[in-house]
PDB file of N, CA and C in Angstrom:
ATOM      1  N   MET A   1      -6.279 -22.280 -40.943  1.00 71.00           N
ATOM      2  CA  MET A   1      -5.775 -23.443 -39.879  1.00 71.00           C
ATOM      3  C   MET A   1      -5.094 -22.747 -37.655  1.00 71.00           C
ATOM      4  N   ALA A   2      -5.222 -22.129 -37.442  1.00 77.00           N
ATOM      5  CA  ALA A   2      -4.722 -21.217 -36.678  1.00 77.00           C
ATOM      6  C   ALA A   2      -6.022 -21.046 -35.741  1.00 77.00           C
ATOM      7  N   ARG A   3      -7.055 -20.871 -36.030  1.00 84.00           N
ATOM      8  CA  ARG A   3      -7.889 -20.679 -35.377  1.00 84.00           C
ATOM      9  C   ARG A   3      -9.184 -21.884 -34.916  1.00 84.00           C
ATOM     10  N   LEU A   4      -8.815 -23.328 -34.929  1.00 93.00           N
ATOM     11  CA  LEU A   4      -9.062 -24.268 -35.294  1.00 93.00           C
ATOM     12  C   LEU A   4      -8.986 -24.977 -33.638  1.00 93.00           C
ATOM     13  N   LEU A   5      -7.709 -24.392 -33.092  1.00 93.00           N
ATOM     14  CA  LEU A   5      -8.385 -24.775 -31.670  1.00 93.00           C
ATOM     15  C   LEU A   5      -9.062 -23.909 -30.646  1.00 93.00           C
ATOM     16  N   PRO A   6      -9.338 -23.127 -31.489  1.00 95.00           N
ATOM     17  CA  PRO A   6      -9.936 -21.909 -30.451  1.00 95.00           C
ATOM     18  C   PRO A   6     -11.771 -21.814 -30.658  1.00 95.00           C
ATOM     19  N   LEU A   7     -11.968 -22.556 -31.575  1.00 95.00           N
ATOM     20  CA  LEU A   7     -13.198 -22.979 -32.695  1.00 95.00           C
ATOM     21  C   LEU A   7     -13.497 -23.834 -31.965  1.00 95.00           C
ATOM     22  N   PHE A   8     -12.589 -24.904 -32.043  1.00 96.00           N
ATOM     23  CA  PHE A   8     -13.174 -26.461 -30.626  1.00 96.00           C
ATOM     24  C   PHE A   8     -13.571 -26.536 -29.372  1.00 96.00           C
ATOM     25  N   ALA A   9     -12.552 -25.519 -29.313  1.00 95.00           N
ATOM     26  CA  ALA A   9     -12.996 -25.048 -27.533  1.00 95.00           C
ATOM     27  C   ALA A   9     -14.110 -24.330 -27.073  1.00 95.00           C
ATOM     28  N   ALA A  10     -14.282 -23.725 -28.058  1.00 96.00           N
ATOM     29  CA  ALA A  10     -15.544 -22.407 -28.157  1.00 96.00           C
ATOM     30  C   ALA A  10     -16.487 -23.818 -27.814  1.00 96.00           C
ATOM     31  N   ALA A  11     -16.647 -24.364 -29.295  1.00 97.00           N
ATOM     32  CA  ALA A  11     -17.462 -25.621 -29.519  1.00 97.00           C
ATOM     33  C   ALA A  11     -18.068 -26.371 -27.906  1.00 97.00           C
ATOM     34  N   THR A  12     -16.942 -26.766 -27.631  1.00 97.00           N
ATOM     35  CA  THR A  12     -16.932 -27.860 -26.321  1.00 97.00           C
ATOM     36  C   THR A  12     -17.502 -26.740 -24.866  1.00 97.00           C
ATOM     37  N   LEU A  13     -16.905 -25.857 -25.641  1.00 96.00           N
ATOM     38  CA  LEU A  13     -17.547 -24.753 -23.917  1.00 96.00           C
ATOM     39  C   LEU A  13     -18.871 -24.796 -24.114  1.00 96.00           C
ATOM     40  N   PHE A  14     -19.655 -24.124 -25.678  1.00 97.00           N
ATOM     41  CA  PHE A  14     -21.382 -24.616 -25.552  1.00 97.00           C
ATOM     42  C   PHE A  14     -21.567 -25.874 -25.271  1.00 97.00           C
ATOM     43  N   LEU A  15     -21.508 -26.173 -25.722  1.00 97.00           N
ATOM     44  CA  LEU A  15     -21.729 -27.758 -25.547  1.00 97.00           C
ATOM     45  C   LEU A  15     -21.978 -28.319 -24.403  1.00 97.00           C
ATOM     46  N   LEU A  16     -21.146 -27.657 -23.694  1.00 97.00           N
ATOM     47  CA  LEU A  16     -21.404 -28.190 -21.938  1.00 97.00           C
ATOM     48  C   LEU A  16     -21.841 -27.482 -21.012  1.00 97.00           C
ATOM     49  N   LEU A  17     -21.601 -25.819 -21.229  1.00 96.00           N
ATOM     50  CA  LEU A  17     -22.610 -25.099 -20.615  1.00 96.00           C
ATOM     51  C   LEU A  17     -23.922 -25.121 -21.137  1.00 96.00           C
ATOM     52  N   PHE A  18     -24.564 -25.733 -22.440  1.00 96.00           N
ATOM     53  CA  PHE A  18     -25.645 -25.635 -23.112  1.00 96.00           C
ATOM     54  C   PHE A  18     -26.366 -26.765 -21.777  1.00 96.00           C
ATOM     55  N   ALA A  19     -25.752 -28.118 -21.838  1.00 96.00           N
ATOM     56  CA  ALA A  19     -26.438 -29.024 -21.633  1.00 96.00           C
ATOM     57  C   ALA A  19     -26.524 -28.736 -19.940  1.00 96.00           C
ATOM     58  N   ALA A  20     -25.853 -28.268 -19.240  1.00 96.00           N
ATOM     59  CA  ALA A  20     -25.450 -28.188 -17.712  1.00 96.00           C
ATOM     60  C   ALA A  20     -26.547 -26.942 -17.808  1.00 96.00           C
ATOM     61  N   PHE A  21     -27.122 -26.171 -18.671  1.00 95.00           N
ATOM     62  CA  PHE A  21     -28.344 -25.430 -18.055  1.00 95.00           C
ATOM     63  C   PHE A  21     -29.468 -26.048 -18.578  1.00 95.00           C
ATOM     64  N   ARG A  22     -29.479 -27.412 -18.810  1.00 94.00           N
ATOM     65  CA  ARG A  22     -30.729 -28.387 -18.828  1.00 94.00           C
ATOM     66  C   ARG A  22     -31.458 -27.734 -20.166  1.00 94.00           C
ATOM     67  N   PHE A  23     -30.801 -27.291 -21.293  1.00 96.00           N
ATOM     68  CA  PHE A  23     -30.939 -27.375 -22.457  1.00 96.00           C
ATOM     69  C   PHE A  23     -32.059 -26.618 -22.435  1.00 96.00           C
ATOM     70  N   THR A  24     -32.121 -24.378 -21.415  1.00 95.00           N
ATOM     71  CA  THR A  24     -33.452 -24.168 -21.401  1.00 95.00           C
ATOM     72  C   THR A  24     -32.766 -22.764 -22.514  1.00 95.00           C
ATOM     73  N   GLY A  25     -33.741 -21.709 -22.611  1.00 95.00           N
ATOM     74  CA  GLY A  25     -33.228 -20.802 -23.588  1.00 95.00           C
ATOM     75  C   GLY A  25     -32.087 -19.933 -22.546  1.00 95.00           C
ATOM     76  N   LEU A  26     -32.647 -19.981 -21.236  1.00 95.00           N
ATOM     77  CA  LEU A  26     -31.536 -19.343 -20.829  1.00 95.00           C
ATOM     78  C   LEU A  26     -30.288 -19.078 -21.064  1.00 95.00           C
ATOM     79  N   GLY A  27     -30.068 -20.721 -20.700  1.00 95.00           N
ATOM     80  CA  GLY A  27     -28.686 -21.920 -20.962  1.00 95.00           C
ATOM     81  C   GLY A  27     -28.399 -21.035 -22.237  1.00 95.00           C
ATOM     82  N   LEU A  28     -29.068 -21.506 -23.638  1.00 97.00           N
ATOM     83  CA  LEU A  28     -28.929 -21.467 -25.109  1.00 97.00           C
ATOM     84  C   LEU A  28     -27.892 -19.842 -24.681  1.00 97.00           C
ATOM     85  N   LEU A  29     -28.535 -18.842 -24.148  1.00 97.00           N
ATOM     86  CA  LEU A  29     -27.615 -17.448 -24.349  1.00 97.00           C
ATOM     87  C   LEU A  29     -26.445 -17.589 -23.624  1.00 97.00           C
ATOM     88  N   LEU A  30     -26.850 -18.025 -22.236  1.00 96.00           N
ATOM     89  CA  LEU A  30     -25.373 -18.122 -21.719  1.00 96.00           C
ATOM     90  C   LEU A  30     -24.259 -18.534 -22.002  1.00 96.00           C
ATOM     91  N   ALA A  31     -24.747 -20.103 -22.998  1.00 97.00           N
ATOM     92  CA  ALA A  31     -24.034 -21.101 -23.249  1.00 97.00           C
ATOM     93  C   ALA A  31     -23.255 -20.130 -24.485  1.00 97.00           C
ATOM     94  N   LEU A  32     -23.717 -19.106 -25.386  1.00 97.00           N
ATOM     95  CA  LEU A  32     -23.422 -18.409 -26.239  1.00 97.00           C
ATOM     96  C   LEU A  32     -22.314 -17.554 -26.133  1.00 97.00           C
ATOM     97  N   LEU A  33     -23.037 -16.984 -24.660  1.00 97.00           N
ATOM     98  CA  LEU A  33     -22.149 -15.868 -24.493  1.00 97.00           C
ATOM     99  C   LEU A  33     -20.684 -16.902 -24.195  1.00 97.00           C
ATOM    100  N   GLY A  34     -20.398 -18.325 -23.010  1.00 97.00           N
ATOM    101  CA  GLY A  34     -19.606 -18.273 -22.891  1.00 97.00           C
ATOM    102  C   GLY A  34     -18.340 -19.217 -23.568  1.00 97.00           C
ATOM    103  N   GLY A  35     -19.191 -19.650 -24.939  1.00 97.00           N
ATOM    104  CA  GLY A  35     -18.262 -20.057 -25.871  1.00 97.00           C
ATOM    105  C   GLY A  35     -18.067 -18.940 -26.797  1.00 97.00           C
ATOM    106  N   ALA A  36     -18.666 -17.050 -27.044  1.00 97.00           N
ATOM    107  CA  ALA A  36     -17.627 -16.623 -27.533  1.00 97.00           C
ATOM    108  C   ALA A  36     -16.776 -15.745 -26.841  1.00 97.00           C
ATOM    109  N   LEU A  37     -16.931 -15.828 -25.278  1.00 97.00           N
ATOM    110  CA  LEU A  37     -16.133 -15.477 -24.288  1.00 97.00           C
ATOM    111  C   LEU A  37     -14.304 -16.441 -24.855  1.00 97.00           C
ATOM    112  N   GLY A  38     -14.702 -17.627 -24.732  1.00 96.00           N
ATOM    113  CA  GLY A  38     -13.811 -18.707 -24.987  1.00 96.00           C
ATOM    114  C   GLY A  38     -13.116 -18.993 -26.013  1.00 96.00           C
ATOM    115  N   TYR A  39     -13.763 -18.273 -27.197  1.00 97.00           N
ATOM    116  CA  TYR A  39     -13.081 -17.853 -28.845  1.00 97.00           C
ATOM    117  C   TYR A  39     -12.726 -16.968 -28.333  1.00 97.00           C
ATOM    118  N   PHE A  40     -12.844 -15.925 -28.291  1.00 96.00           N
ATOM    119  CA  PHE A  40     -12.010 -14.942 -28.504  1.00 96.00           C
ATOM    120  C   PHE A  40     -10.361 -15.088 -27.193  1.00 96.00           C
ATOM    121  N   GLY A  41     -10.973 -15.604 -26.140  1.00 96.00           N
ATOM    122  CA  GLY A  41      -9.758 -15.502 -25.526  1.00 96.00           C
ATOM    123  C   GLY A  41      -8.624 -16.526 -25.515  1.00 96.00           C
ATOM    124  N   LEU A  42      -8.949 -17.811 -25.939  1.00 96.00           N
ATOM    125  CA  LEU A  42      -8.018 -18.878 -26.310  1.00 96.00           C
ATOM    126  C   LEU A  42      -7.079 -18.100 -27.828  1.00 96.00           C
ATOM    127  N   GLY A  43      -7.938 -17.125 -28.448  1.00 95.00           N
ATOM    128  CA  GLY A  43      -7.521 -16.948 -29.798  1.00 95.00           C
ATOM    129  C   GLY A  43      -6.939 -15.760 -29.792  1.00 95.00           C
ATOM    130  N   ARG A  44      -6.646 -15.292 -28.214  1.00 96.00           N
ATOM    131  CA  ARG A  44      -6.001 -14.257 -27.883  1.00 96.00           C
ATOM    132  C   ARG A  44      -4.747 -14.689 -27.632  1.00 96.00           C
ATOM    133  N   TRP A  45      -5.248 -15.223 -27.017  1.00 95.00           N
ATOM    134  CA  TRP A  45      -3.733 -16.177 -25.954  1.00 95.00           C
ATOM    135  C   TRP A  45      -3.233 -16.844 -26.908  1.00 95.00           C
ATOM    136  N   GLN A  46      -3.854 -17.458 -28.185  1.00 95.00           N
ATOM    137  CA  GLN A  46      -2.599 -18.312 -29.469  1.00 95.00           C
ATOM    138  C   GLN A  46      -2.306 -17.397 -30.211  1.00 95.00           C
ATOM    139  N   GLY A  47      -2.813 -16.479 -29.967  1.00 93.00           N
ATOM    140  CA  GLY A  47      -2.100 -15.030 -31.114  1.00 93.00           C
ATOM    141  C   GLY A  47      -1.245 -14.948 -30.937  1.00 93.00           C
ATOM    142  N   ARG A  48      -0.396 -14.488 -29.486  1.00 94.00           N
ATOM    143  CA  ARG A  48       0.278 -13.864 -28.818  1.00 94.00           C
ATOM    144  C   ARG A  48       1.486 -14.828 -28.581  1.00 94.00           C
ATOM    145  N   LEU A  49       1.527 -16.074 -28.246  1.00 91.00           N
ATOM    146  CA  LEU A  49       2.068 -17.642 -28.190  1.00 91.00           C
ATOM    147  C   LEU A  49       2.643 -17.290 -29.824  1.00 91.00           C
ATOM    148  N   LEU A  50       2.076 -17.697 -30.833  1.00 90.00           N
ATOM    149  CA  LEU A  50       2.027 -17.428 -31.589  1.00 90.00           C
ATOM    150  C   LEU A  50       3.113 -16.627 -32.225  1.00 90.00           C
ATOM    151  N   ALA A  51       2.595 -15.112 -32.080  1.00 92.00           N
ATOM    152  CA  ALA A  51       3.514 -14.642 -32.120  1.00 92.00           C
ATOM    153  C   ALA A  51       5.093 -14.078 -31.597  1.00 92.00           C
ATOM    154  N   GLN A  52       5.376 -14.916 -30.774  1.00 92.00           N
ATOM    155  CA  GLN A  52       6.426 -15.092 -30.303  1.00 92.00           C
ATOM    156  C   GLN A  52       7.497 -15.886 -31.318  1.00 92.00           C
ATOM    157  N   GLY A  53       7.404 -16.695 -31.782  1.00 88.00           N
ATOM    158  CA  GLY A  53       7.975 -17.380 -32.592  1.00 88.00           C
ATOM    159  C   GLY A  53       8.279 -18.812 -31.730  1.00 88.00           C
ATOM    160  N   PRO A  54       9.245 -19.838 -32.252  1.00 91.00           N
ATOM    161  CA  PRO A  54       9.741 -21.008 -31.746  1.00 91.00           C
ATOM    162  C   PRO A  54      10.698 -20.661 -30.844  1.00 91.00           C
ATOM    163  N   SER A  55      10.505 -21.818 -29.248  1.00 92.00           N
ATOM    164  CA  SER A  55      11.623 -21.126 -28.558  1.00 92.00           C
ATOM    165  C   SER A  55      13.001 -21.556 -29.168  1.00 92.00           C
ATOM    166  N   PRO A  56      14.085 -21.238 -28.522  1.00 92.00           N
ATOM    167  CA  PRO A  56      15.344 -21.860 -28.883  1.00 92.00           C
ATOM    168  C   PRO A  56      15.553 -23.558 -28.435  1.00 92.00           C
ATOM    169  N   GLN A  57      14.658 -23.635 -27.367  1.00 94.00           N
ATOM    170  CA  GLN A  57      14.982 -25.563 -27.920  1.00 94.00           C
ATOM    171  C   GLN A  57      14.538 -26.036 -28.605  1.00 94.00           C
ATOM    172  N   ALA A  58      13.374 -25.091 -29.406  1.00 95.00           N
ATOM    173  CA  ALA A  58      12.354 -25.981 -29.979  1.00 95.00           C
ATOM    174  C   ALA A  58      13.457 -26.038 -31.302  1.00 95.00           C
ATOM    175  N   LEU A  59      14.150 -24.800 -31.788  1.00 95.00           N
ATOM    176  CA  LEU A  59      14.988 -24.675 -33.059  1.00 95.00           C
ATOM    177  C   LEU A  59      16.164 -25.806 -32.749  1.00 95.00           C
ATOM    178  N   GLU A  60      16.770 -25.586 -31.743  1.00 95.00           N
ATOM    179  CA  GLU A  60      17.873 -27.175 -31.376  1.00 95.00           C
ATOM    180  C   GLU A  60      17.083 -28.604 -31.816  1.00 95.00           C
ATOM    181  N   ARG A  61      16.059 -28.505 -31.344  1.00 95.00           N
ATOM    182  CA  ARG A  61      15.329 -30.086 -31.863  1.00 95.00           C
ATOM    183  C   ARG A  61      15.382 -30.128 -33.071  1.00 95.00           C
ATOM    184  N   LEU A  62      15.052 -28.954 -33.589  1.00 95.00           N
ATOM    185  CA  LEU A  62      14.538 -28.935 -34.769  1.00 95.00           C
ATOM    186  C   LEU A  62      15.610 -29.759 -35.852  1.00 95.00           C
ATOM    187  N   ALA A  63      16.753 -28.835 -35.028  1.00 95.00           N
ATOM    188  CA  ALA A  63      18.290 -28.765 -36.066  1.00 95.00           C
ATOM    189  C   ALA A  63      18.808 -30.209 -35.882  1.00 95.00           C
ATOM    190  N   MET A  64      19.089 -30.673 -34.950  1.00 94.00           N
ATOM    191  CA  MET A  64      19.417 -32.303 -33.966  1.00 94.00           C
ATOM    192  C   MET A  64      18.207 -33.170 -35.064  1.00 94.00           C
ATOM    193  N   LYS A  65      16.928 -33.360 -34.978  1.00 95.00           N
ATOM    194  CA  LYS A  65      16.092 -33.857 -35.759  1.00 95.00           C
ATOM    195  C   LYS A  65      15.986 -34.223 -37.174  1.00 95.00           C
ATOM    196  N   GLU A  66      16.433 -32.754 -38.223  1.00 95.00           N
ATOM    197  CA  GLU A  66      17.172 -32.704 -39.665  1.00 95.00           C
ATOM    198  C   GLU A  66      18.476 -33.486 -40.095  1.00 95.00           C
ATOM    199  N   ALA A  67      19.508 -32.986 -38.422  1.00 94.00           N
ATOM    200  CA  ALA A  67      20.430 -33.586 -38.783  1.00 94.00           C
ATOM    201  C   ALA A  67      20.542 -35.194 -38.868  1.00 94.00           C
ATOM    202  N   TRP A  68      19.722 -35.641 -38.336  1.00 94.00           N
ATOM    203  CA  TRP A  68      19.176 -37.268 -38.056  1.00 94.00           C
ATOM    204  C   TRP A  68      18.458 -37.532 -39.168  1.00 94.00           C
ATOM    205  N   ARG A  69      17.681 -36.825 -40.223  1.00 94.00           N
ATOM    206  CA  ARG A  69      16.870 -37.335 -41.536  1.00 94.00           C
ATOM    207  C   ARG A  69      18.810 -36.965 -42.327  1.00 94.00           C
ATOM    208  N   ARG A  70      19.886 -36.745 -42.272  1.00 92.00           N
ATOM    209  CA  ARG A  70      19.939 -36.544 -43.406  1.00 92.00           C
ATOM    210  C   ARG A  70      21.729 -37.019 -43.362  1.00 92.00           C
ATOM    211  N   GLY A  71      22.047 -37.950 -42.408  1.00 92.00           N
ATOM    212  CA  GLY A  71      22.753 -39.010 -41.770  1.00 92.00           C
ATOM    213  C   GLY A  71      23.940 -38.257 -40.891  1.00 92.00           C
ATOM    214  N   GLY A  72      23.419 -37.435 -39.656  1.00 92.00           N
ATOM    215  CA  GLY A  72      24.491 -36.235 -39.543  1.00 92.00           C
ATOM    216  C   GLY A  72      25.054 -35.146 -39.453  1.00 92.00           C
ATOM    217  N   LEU A  73      25.125 -34.731 -40.775  1.00 93.00           N
ATOM    218  CA  LEU A  73      25.711 -33.753 -41.576  1.00 93.00           C
ATOM    219  C   LEU A  73      24.767 -32.853 -42.243  1.00 93.00           C
ATOM    220  N   LEU A  74      24.934 -32.161 -40.982  1.00 95.00           N
ATOM    221  CA  LEU A  74      23.893 -30.384 -41.471  1.00 95.00           C
ATOM    222  C   LEU A  74      24.774 -29.666 -41.602  1.00 95.00           C
ATOM    223  N   ARG A  75      24.336 -28.570 -42.839  1.00 95.00           N
ATOM    224  CA  ARG A  75      24.563 -27.624 -43.448  1.00 95.00           C
ATOM    225  C   ARG A  75      23.704 -26.325 -42.941  1.00 95.00           C
ATOM    226  N   PRO A  76      23.687 -24.819 -43.108  1.00 95.00           N
ATOM    227  CA  PRO A  76      22.860 -23.986 -41.919  1.00 95.00           C
ATOM    228  C   PRO A  76      21.974 -23.536 -43.820  1.00 95.00           C
ATOM    229  N   GLN A  77      22.314 -24.317 -44.585  1.00 94.00           N
ATOM    230  CA  GLN A  77      21.269 -23.794 -45.444  1.00 94.00           C
ATOM    231  C   GLN A  77      20.398 -25.230 -45.859  1.00 94.00           C
ATOM    232  N   ASP A  78      20.729 -26.297 -44.909  1.00 94.00           N
ATOM    233  CA  ASP A  78      19.436 -26.774 -44.903  1.00 94.00           C
ATOM    234  C   ASP A  78      18.241 -27.050 -44.159  1.00 94.00           C
ATOM    235  N   LEU A  79      18.459 -25.616 -43.483  1.00 94.00           N
ATOM    236  CA  LEU A  79      17.676 -25.478 -42.591  1.00 94.00           C
ATOM    237  C   LEU A  79      17.029 -24.423 -42.981  1.00 94.00           C
ATOM    238  N   ALA A  80      17.045 -24.002 -44.625  1.00 92.00           N
ATOM    239  CA  ALA A  80      16.861 -22.260 -45.113  1.00 92.00           C
ATOM    240  C   ALA A  80      15.123 -22.729 -45.270  1.00 92.00           C
ATOM    241  N   PRO A  81      14.266 -24.215 -44.775  1.00 92.00           N
ATOM    242  CA  PRO A  81      12.452 -23.990 -45.153  1.00 92.00           C
ATOM    243  C   PRO A  81      12.401 -23.778 -43.676  1.00 92.00           C
ATOM    244  N   PHE A  82      12.980 -23.264 -42.386  1.00 91.00           N
ATOM    245  CA  PHE A  82      12.961 -23.264 -41.218  1.00 91.00           C
ATOM    246  C   PHE A  82      13.196 -21.884 -40.616  1.00 91.00           C
ATOM    247  N   LEU A  83      14.380 -21.588 -40.718  1.00 92.00           N
ATOM    248  CA  LEU A  83      15.391 -20.094 -40.678  1.00 92.00           C
ATOM    249  C   LEU A  83      16.286 -19.868 -41.387  1.00 92.00           C
ATOM    250  N   PRO A  84      16.178 -17.687 -41.017  1.00 94.00           N
ATOM    251  CA  PRO A  84      17.449 -17.397 -42.715  1.00 94.00           C
ATOM    252  C   PRO A  84      18.905 -18.069 -42.397  1.00 94.00           C
ATOM    253  N   GLU A  85      19.747 -18.149 -43.369  1.00 93.00           N
ATOM    254  CA  GLU A  85      21.076 -18.714 -43.008  1.00 93.00           C
ATOM    255  C   GLU A  85      21.802 -18.071 -41.869  1.00 93.00           C
ATOM    256  N   ALA A  86      21.288 -16.818 -41.579  1.00 94.00           N
ATOM    257  CA  ALA A  86      22.055 -15.957 -40.838  1.00 94.00           C
ATOM    258  C   ALA A  86      21.852 -16.620 -39.319  1.00 94.00           C
ATOM    259  N   GLU A  87      20.857 -16.951 -38.966  1.00 94.00           N
ATOM    260  CA  GLU A  87      20.187 -17.492 -37.835  1.00 94.00           C
ATOM    261  C   GLU A  87      20.657 -18.985 -37.884  1.00 94.00           C
ATOM    262  N   ALA A  88      20.875 -20.054 -38.684  1.00 95.00           N
ATOM    263  CA  ALA A  88      20.072 -21.137 -39.460  1.00 95.00           C
ATOM    264  C   ALA A  88      22.396 -21.443 -38.587  1.00 95.00           C
ATOM    265  N   ARG A  89      22.857 -20.832 -38.523  1.00 95.00           N
ATOM    266  CA  ARG A  89      24.013 -20.700 -38.777  1.00 95.00           C
ATOM    267  C   ARG A  89      24.605 -20.470 -37.429  1.00 95.00           C
ATOM    268  N   ALA A  90      24.339 -19.294 -36.618  1.00 95.00           N
ATOM    269  CA  ALA A  90      24.335 -18.774 -35.470  1.00 95.00           C
ATOM    270  C   ALA A  90      23.664 -20.059 -34.565  1.00 95.00           C
ATOM    271  N   LEU A  91      22.543 -21.089 -35.354  1.00 95.00           N
ATOM    272  CA  LEU A  91      21.964 -21.921 -34.068  1.00 95.00           C
ATOM    273  C   LEU A  91      23.589 -22.946 -34.208  1.00 95.00           C
ATOM    274  N   LEU A  92      23.618 -22.997 -35.179  1.00 96.00           N
ATOM    275  CA  LEU A  92      24.234 -24.732 -35.114  1.00 96.00           C
ATOM    276  C   LEU A  92      25.956 -24.551 -34.699  1.00 96.00           C
ATOM    277  N   GLU A  93      26.146 -22.991 -35.428  1.00 95.00           N
ATOM    278  CA  GLU A  93      27.528 -22.473 -33.621  1.00 95.00           C
ATOM    279  C   GLU A  93      27.114 -22.403 -32.624  1.00 95.00           C
ATOM    280  N   GLY A  94      26.468 -22.259 -31.988  1.00 95.00           N
ATOM    281  CA  GLY A  94      25.994 -22.558 -30.470  1.00 95.00           C
ATOM    282  C   GLY A  94      25.846 -23.610 -30.538  1.00 95.00           C
ATOM    283  N   LEU A  95      25.102 -24.607 -30.757  1.00 95.00           N
ATOM    284  CA  LEU A  95      25.190 -25.883 -30.293  1.00 95.00           C
ATOM    285  C   LEU A  95      26.334 -26.701 -30.845  1.00 95.00           C
ATOM    286  N   ALA A  96      27.754 -26.248 -31.474  1.00 95.00           N
ATOM    287  CA  ALA A  96      29.079 -26.532 -31.601  1.00 95.00           C
ATOM    288  C   ALA A  96      29.480 -26.428 -30.329  1.00 95.00           C
ATOM    289  N   GLN A  97      29.880 -24.986 -29.911  1.00 95.00           N
ATOM    290  CA  GLN A  97      30.032 -24.480 -28.960  1.00 95.00           C
ATOM    291  C   GLN A  97      29.422 -25.224 -27.540  1.00 95.00           C
ATOM    292  N   ARG A  98      28.823 -25.859 -27.110  1.00 94.00           N
ATOM    293  CA  ARG A  98      27.694 -25.991 -26.207  1.00 94.00           C
ATOM    294  C   ARG A  98      28.893 -28.111 -26.544  1.00 94.00           C
ATOM    295  N   GLY A  99      29.044 -28.132 -27.445  1.00 93.00           N
ATOM    296  CA  GLY A  99      29.347 -29.932 -27.875  1.00 93.00           C
ATOM    297  C   GLY A  99      28.350 -30.382 -28.368  1.00 93.00           C
ATOM    298  N   LEU A 100      27.562 -30.126 -28.582  1.00 93.00           N
ATOM    299  CA  LEU A 100      26.711 -31.365 -29.601  1.00 93.00           C
ATOM    300  C   LEU A 100      27.000 -31.369 -30.570  1.00 93.00           C
ATOM    301  N   CYS A 101      28.132 -30.710 -31.645  1.00 93.00           N
ATOM    302  CA  CYS A 101      28.527 -30.660 -33.101  1.00 93.00           C
ATOM    303  C   CYS A 101      29.395 -30.827 -33.145  1.00 93.00           C
ATOM    304  N   ARG A 102      29.824 -31.021 -33.862  1.00 94.00           N
ATOM    305  CA  ARG A 102      31.167 -30.629 -34.604  1.00 94.00           C
ATOM    306  C   ARG A 102      31.293 -30.362 -36.031  1.00 94.00           C
ATOM    307  N   ARG A 103      32.181 -29.021 -36.181  1.00 94.00           N
ATOM    308  CA  ARG A 103      32.426 -28.264 -37.239  1.00 94.00           C
ATOM    309  C   ARG A 103      33.781 -29.234 -38.255  1.00 94.00           C
ATOM    310  N   GLU A 104      32.200 -29.202 -39.654  1.00 92.00           N
ATOM    311  CA  GLU A 104      33.355 -30.333 -40.466  1.00 92.00           C
ATOM    312  C   GLU A 104      33.395 -29.395 -41.476  1.00 92.00           C
ATOM    313  N   GLY A 105      34.454 -28.543 -42.281  1.00 89.00           N
ATOM    314  CA  GLY A 105      34.325 -28.049 -43.173  1.00 89.00           C
ATOM    315  C   GLY A 105      33.595 -26.894 -43.228  1.00 89.00           C
ATOM    316  N   GLU A 106      32.119 -26.923 -44.480  1.00 89.00           N
ATOM    317  CA  GLU A 106      31.113 -26.393 -44.518  1.00 89.00           C
ATOM    318  C   GLU A 106      29.609 -26.600 -43.834  1.00 89.00           C
ATOM    319  N   GLY A 107      29.637 -27.263 -42.936  1.00 93.00           N
ATOM    320  CA  GLY A 107      28.642 -28.132 -42.251  1.00 93.00           C
ATOM    321  C   GLY A 107      29.108 -28.418 -41.003  1.00 93.00           C
ATOM    322  N   PHE A 108      28.132 -29.080 -40.333  1.00 96.00           N
ATOM    323  CA  PHE A 108      28.120 -29.597 -39.413  1.00 96.00           C
ATOM    324  C   PHE A 108      27.757 -30.756 -38.523  1.00 96.00           C
ATOM    325  N   ARG A 109      28.396 -31.690 -38.108  1.00 95.00           N
ATOM    326  CA  ARG A 109      28.544 -33.027 -37.944  1.00 95.00           C
ATOM    327  C   ARG A 109      27.606 -33.358 -36.274  1.00 95.00           C
ATOM    328  N   PHE A 110      26.860 -33.975 -36.346  1.00 91.00           N
ATOM    329  CA  PHE A 110      26.150 -34.245 -35.093  1.00 91.00           C
ATOM    330  C   PHE A 110      26.331 -36.197 -34.094  1.00 91.00           C
TER     331      PHE A 110
END
């Protein structure tokens, strides 16, 4: 699934280059080369981006959306599908320190 973006970008680049060179034999070779370079370049960029993981802001938005779905009360165990419990607890504690939620027992109220 992660390789769909580079594949579609390479196919688009191939078709654009092939049409730009008026569907000639040389144009086919240049379009294949351009498409392959586009595939590997975009694939490498996407791989580095995915290896970094989600940003702290994205994790905060995820916690807030999950709290919204659960009626405003969120426990660190509720974020288990997305984060280890220790990281989820640290994330929720950070949100509480910034005043975006408050601690209620073992959960956090948004």
